[in-house]
Coordinates of C-alpha atoms in Angstrom, one line a residue:
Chain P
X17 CA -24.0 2.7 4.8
X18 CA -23.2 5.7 5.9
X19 CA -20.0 7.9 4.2
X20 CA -17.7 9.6 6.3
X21 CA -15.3 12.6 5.0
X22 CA -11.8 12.8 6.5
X23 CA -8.8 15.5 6.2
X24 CA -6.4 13.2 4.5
X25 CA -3.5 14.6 6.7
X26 CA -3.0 16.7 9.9
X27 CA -0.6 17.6 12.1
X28 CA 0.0 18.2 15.6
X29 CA 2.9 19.0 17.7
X30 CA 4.2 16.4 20.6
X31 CA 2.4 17.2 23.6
X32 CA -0.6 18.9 22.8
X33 CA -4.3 17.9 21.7
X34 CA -4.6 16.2 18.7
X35 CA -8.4 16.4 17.3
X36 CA -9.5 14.6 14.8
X37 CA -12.6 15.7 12.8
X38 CA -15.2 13.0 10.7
X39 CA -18.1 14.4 9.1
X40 CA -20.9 11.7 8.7
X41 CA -24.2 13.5 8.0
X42 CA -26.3 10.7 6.2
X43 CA -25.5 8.5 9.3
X44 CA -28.5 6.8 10.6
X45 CA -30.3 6.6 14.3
X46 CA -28.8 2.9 14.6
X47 CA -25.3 3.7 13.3
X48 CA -22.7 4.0 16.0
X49 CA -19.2 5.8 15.1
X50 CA -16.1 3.9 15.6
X51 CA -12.4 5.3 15.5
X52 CA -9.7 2.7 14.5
X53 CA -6.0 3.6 13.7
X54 CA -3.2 2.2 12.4
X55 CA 0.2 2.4 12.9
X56 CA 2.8 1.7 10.1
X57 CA 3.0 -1.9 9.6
X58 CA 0.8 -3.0 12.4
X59 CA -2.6 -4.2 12.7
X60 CA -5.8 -1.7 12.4
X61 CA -6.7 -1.3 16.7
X62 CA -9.6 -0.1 17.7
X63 CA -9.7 3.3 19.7
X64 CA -13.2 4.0 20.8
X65 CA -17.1 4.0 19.7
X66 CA -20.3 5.7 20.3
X67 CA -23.9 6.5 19.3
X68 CA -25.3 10.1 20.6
X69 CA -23.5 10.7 23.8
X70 CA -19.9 11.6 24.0
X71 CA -17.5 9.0 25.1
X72 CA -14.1 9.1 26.7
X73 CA -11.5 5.9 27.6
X74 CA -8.2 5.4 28.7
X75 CA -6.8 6.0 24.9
X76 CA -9.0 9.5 23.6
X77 CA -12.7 11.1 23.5
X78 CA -14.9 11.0 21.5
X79 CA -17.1 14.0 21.0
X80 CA -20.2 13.7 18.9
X81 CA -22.7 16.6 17.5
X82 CA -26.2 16.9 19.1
X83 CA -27.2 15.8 15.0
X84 CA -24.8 13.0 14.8
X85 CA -23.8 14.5 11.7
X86 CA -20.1 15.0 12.9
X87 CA -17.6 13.8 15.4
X88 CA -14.2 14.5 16.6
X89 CA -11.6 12.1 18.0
X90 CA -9.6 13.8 20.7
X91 CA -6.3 12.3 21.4
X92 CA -5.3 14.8 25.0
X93 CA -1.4 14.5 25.0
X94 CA -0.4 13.6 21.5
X95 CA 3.1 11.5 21.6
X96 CA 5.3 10.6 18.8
X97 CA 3.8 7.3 19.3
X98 CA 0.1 8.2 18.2
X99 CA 1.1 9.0 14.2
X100 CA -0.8 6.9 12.7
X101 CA -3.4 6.5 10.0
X102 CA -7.1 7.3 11.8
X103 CA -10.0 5.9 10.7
X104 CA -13.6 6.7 11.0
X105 CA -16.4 4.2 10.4
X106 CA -20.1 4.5 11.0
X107 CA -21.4 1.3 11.4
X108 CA -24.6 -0.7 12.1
X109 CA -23.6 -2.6 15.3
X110 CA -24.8 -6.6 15.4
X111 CA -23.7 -9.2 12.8
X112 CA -25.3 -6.8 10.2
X113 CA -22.0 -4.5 10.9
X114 CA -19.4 -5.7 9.2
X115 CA -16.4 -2.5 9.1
X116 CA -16.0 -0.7 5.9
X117 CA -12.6 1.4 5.9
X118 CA -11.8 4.5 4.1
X119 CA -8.6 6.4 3.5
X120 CA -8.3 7.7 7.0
X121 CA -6.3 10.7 8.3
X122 CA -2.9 10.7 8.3
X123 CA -1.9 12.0 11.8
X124 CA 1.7 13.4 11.9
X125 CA 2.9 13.9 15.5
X126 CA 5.9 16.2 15.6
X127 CA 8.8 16.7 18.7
Chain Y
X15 CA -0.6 -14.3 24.7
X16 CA -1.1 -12.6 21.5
X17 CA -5.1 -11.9 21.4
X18 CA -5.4 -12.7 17.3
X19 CA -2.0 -14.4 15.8
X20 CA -1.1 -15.2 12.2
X21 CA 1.4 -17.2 10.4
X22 CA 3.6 -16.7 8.5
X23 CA 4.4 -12.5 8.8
X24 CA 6.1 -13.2 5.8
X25 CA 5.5 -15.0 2.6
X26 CA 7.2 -15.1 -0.8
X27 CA 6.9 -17.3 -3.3
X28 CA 6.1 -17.6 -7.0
X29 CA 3.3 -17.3 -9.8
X30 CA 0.7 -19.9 -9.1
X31 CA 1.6 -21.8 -6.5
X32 CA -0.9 -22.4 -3.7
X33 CA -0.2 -20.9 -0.3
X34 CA -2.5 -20.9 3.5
X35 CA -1.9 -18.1 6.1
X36 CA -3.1 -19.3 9.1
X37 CA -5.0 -17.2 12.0
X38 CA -5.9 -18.1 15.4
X39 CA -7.4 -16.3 17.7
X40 CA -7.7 -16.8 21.7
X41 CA -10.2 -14.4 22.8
X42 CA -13.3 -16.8 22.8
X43 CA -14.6 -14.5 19.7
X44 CA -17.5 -15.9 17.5
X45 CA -16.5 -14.0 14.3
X46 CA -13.2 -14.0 12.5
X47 CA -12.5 -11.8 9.3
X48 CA -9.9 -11.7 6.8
X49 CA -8.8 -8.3 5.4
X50 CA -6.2 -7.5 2.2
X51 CA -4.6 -4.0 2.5
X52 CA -2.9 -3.3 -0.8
X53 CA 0.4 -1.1 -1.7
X54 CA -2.3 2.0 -1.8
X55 CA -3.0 0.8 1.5
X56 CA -6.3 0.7 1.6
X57 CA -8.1 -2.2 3.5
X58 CA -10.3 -4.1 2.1
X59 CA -12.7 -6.8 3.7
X60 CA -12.6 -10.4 2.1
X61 CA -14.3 -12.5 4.5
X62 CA -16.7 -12.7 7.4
X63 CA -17.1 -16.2 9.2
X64 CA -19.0 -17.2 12.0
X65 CA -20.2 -21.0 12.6
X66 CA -23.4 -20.2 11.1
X67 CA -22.7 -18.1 8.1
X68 CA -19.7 -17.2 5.6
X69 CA -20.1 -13.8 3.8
X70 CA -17.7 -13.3 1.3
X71 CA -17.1 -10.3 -0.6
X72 CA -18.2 -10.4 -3.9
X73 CA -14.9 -9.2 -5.5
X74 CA -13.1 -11.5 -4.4
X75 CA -11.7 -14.1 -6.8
X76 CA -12.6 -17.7 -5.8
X77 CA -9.3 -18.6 -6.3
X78 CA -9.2 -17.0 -2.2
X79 CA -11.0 -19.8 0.4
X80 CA -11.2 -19.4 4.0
X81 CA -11.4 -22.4 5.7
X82 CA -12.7 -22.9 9.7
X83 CA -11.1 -26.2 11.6
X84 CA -13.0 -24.2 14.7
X85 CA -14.0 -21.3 16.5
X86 CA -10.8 -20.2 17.2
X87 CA -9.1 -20.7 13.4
X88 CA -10.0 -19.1 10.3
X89 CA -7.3 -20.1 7.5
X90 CA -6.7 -18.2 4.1
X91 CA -6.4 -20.5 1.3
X92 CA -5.2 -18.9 -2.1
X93 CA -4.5 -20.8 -5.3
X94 CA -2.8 -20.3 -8.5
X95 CA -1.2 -17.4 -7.1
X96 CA -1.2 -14.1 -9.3
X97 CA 1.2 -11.4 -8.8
X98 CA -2.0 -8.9 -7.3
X99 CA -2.6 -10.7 -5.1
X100 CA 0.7 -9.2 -3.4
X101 CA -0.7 -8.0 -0.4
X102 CA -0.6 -7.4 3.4
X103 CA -3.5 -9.7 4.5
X104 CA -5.0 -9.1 8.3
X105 CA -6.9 -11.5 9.9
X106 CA -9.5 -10.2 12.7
X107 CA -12.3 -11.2 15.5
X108 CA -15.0 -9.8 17.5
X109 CA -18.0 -10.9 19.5
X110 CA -20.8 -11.5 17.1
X111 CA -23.3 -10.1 18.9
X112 CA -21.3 -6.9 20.4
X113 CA -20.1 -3.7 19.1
X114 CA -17.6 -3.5 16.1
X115 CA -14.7 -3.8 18.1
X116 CA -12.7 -5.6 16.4
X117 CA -9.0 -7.2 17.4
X118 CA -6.8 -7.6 14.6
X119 CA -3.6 -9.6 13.8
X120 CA -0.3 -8.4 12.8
X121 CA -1.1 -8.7 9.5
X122 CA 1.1 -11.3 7.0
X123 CA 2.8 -9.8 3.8
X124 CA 2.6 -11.6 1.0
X125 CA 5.1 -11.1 -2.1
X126 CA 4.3 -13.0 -5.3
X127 CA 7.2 -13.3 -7.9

């Protein structure tokens, strides 16, 4: 599987973009990129996916290199709500796919 | 509804007793999963169950069982309880053929004493 590399913590003030960076570059042509995060105490929730193109849904984008070997998680309007721990996975899709989580990034949204 | 529900949130009880979290899900999902995030908090997959195939993680002591009434249950069996095995476990589902998106529980802390 492939490894991803994550800033362990970031911040970002209330209001603002928050971006997210995930470097991934022995990912594979069938690996997809998944963004998960989770908020203290709760359940891991899933924010977005994507192979090659850049994707975007009601929750953030997600902007992917032309060589797959990065990706960043844009979260447009940061609220105090969105510190969380962020996770990136890269991920066989299918039954094969089963997620693997790493330490994430600490996101630390500030008023 | 809640999507993917688990019982109890809470557990405590003693040194090797035998204990069941129970998870249910109601999203029609094929595969359930059963993950144990630690006080480091990192999360760590147990179990992957389907009605074809159980994959279990290989470091996890068989003293941990999931069990599968159905499609929509996938129960966590532990016995002879040790005190690492204190633990915030998360139950999760997904369509097996689908995308890793995953929903997941609320999670069930577990406190051995």
């Amino acid at each position: 599987d492939a490894k991803t590399t994550q800033p362990p913590s970031m911040d970002c003030a209330e209001g603002r973009a928050a971006n997210l960076p995930c470097n991934h570059s022995t990912i594979s042509g069938n690996e997809y990129v998944y963004w998960y995060r989770q908020i203290h105490s709760q359940g891991p929730q899933y924010i977005i996916h994507g192979l090659k193109n850049n994707e975007t849904n009601e929750m953030a984008s997600l902007i992917i290199t032309e060589d797959r070997k990065s990706s960043t998680l844009i979260l447009p309007h940061a609220t105090l709500r969105d510190t969380a721990v962020y996770y990136c996975i890269v991920r066989v899709g299918g039954s094969q796919g089963n997620l693997i989580f790493g330490k994430g990034t600490k996101l630390s949204v500030k008023p | 509804d809640t999507a993917v529900s688990q019982t109890p949130k809470y557990l405590v009880t003693q040194m090797g007793n035998d204990k069941s979290i129970k998870c249910e899900q109601n999203l029609g999902h094929d595969t359930m999963y059963w993950y144990k995030q630690d006080s480091k908090k990192f999360l760590k997959i147990m179990f992957s169950y389907n009605n074809k195939e159980l994959i279990i993680n290989e470091t996890v002591p068989n003293r941990f069982s999931p069990k599968s009434p159905d499609k929509a249950h996938l129960n966590l069996h532990i016995n002879s309880l040790e005190l690492g095995d204190s633990a915030v476990y998360f139950c999760a589902s997904r369509v097996e053929s689908g995308a890793n998106v995953l929903t997941f529980g609320a999670g069930s802390r577990l406190t051995v004493l």
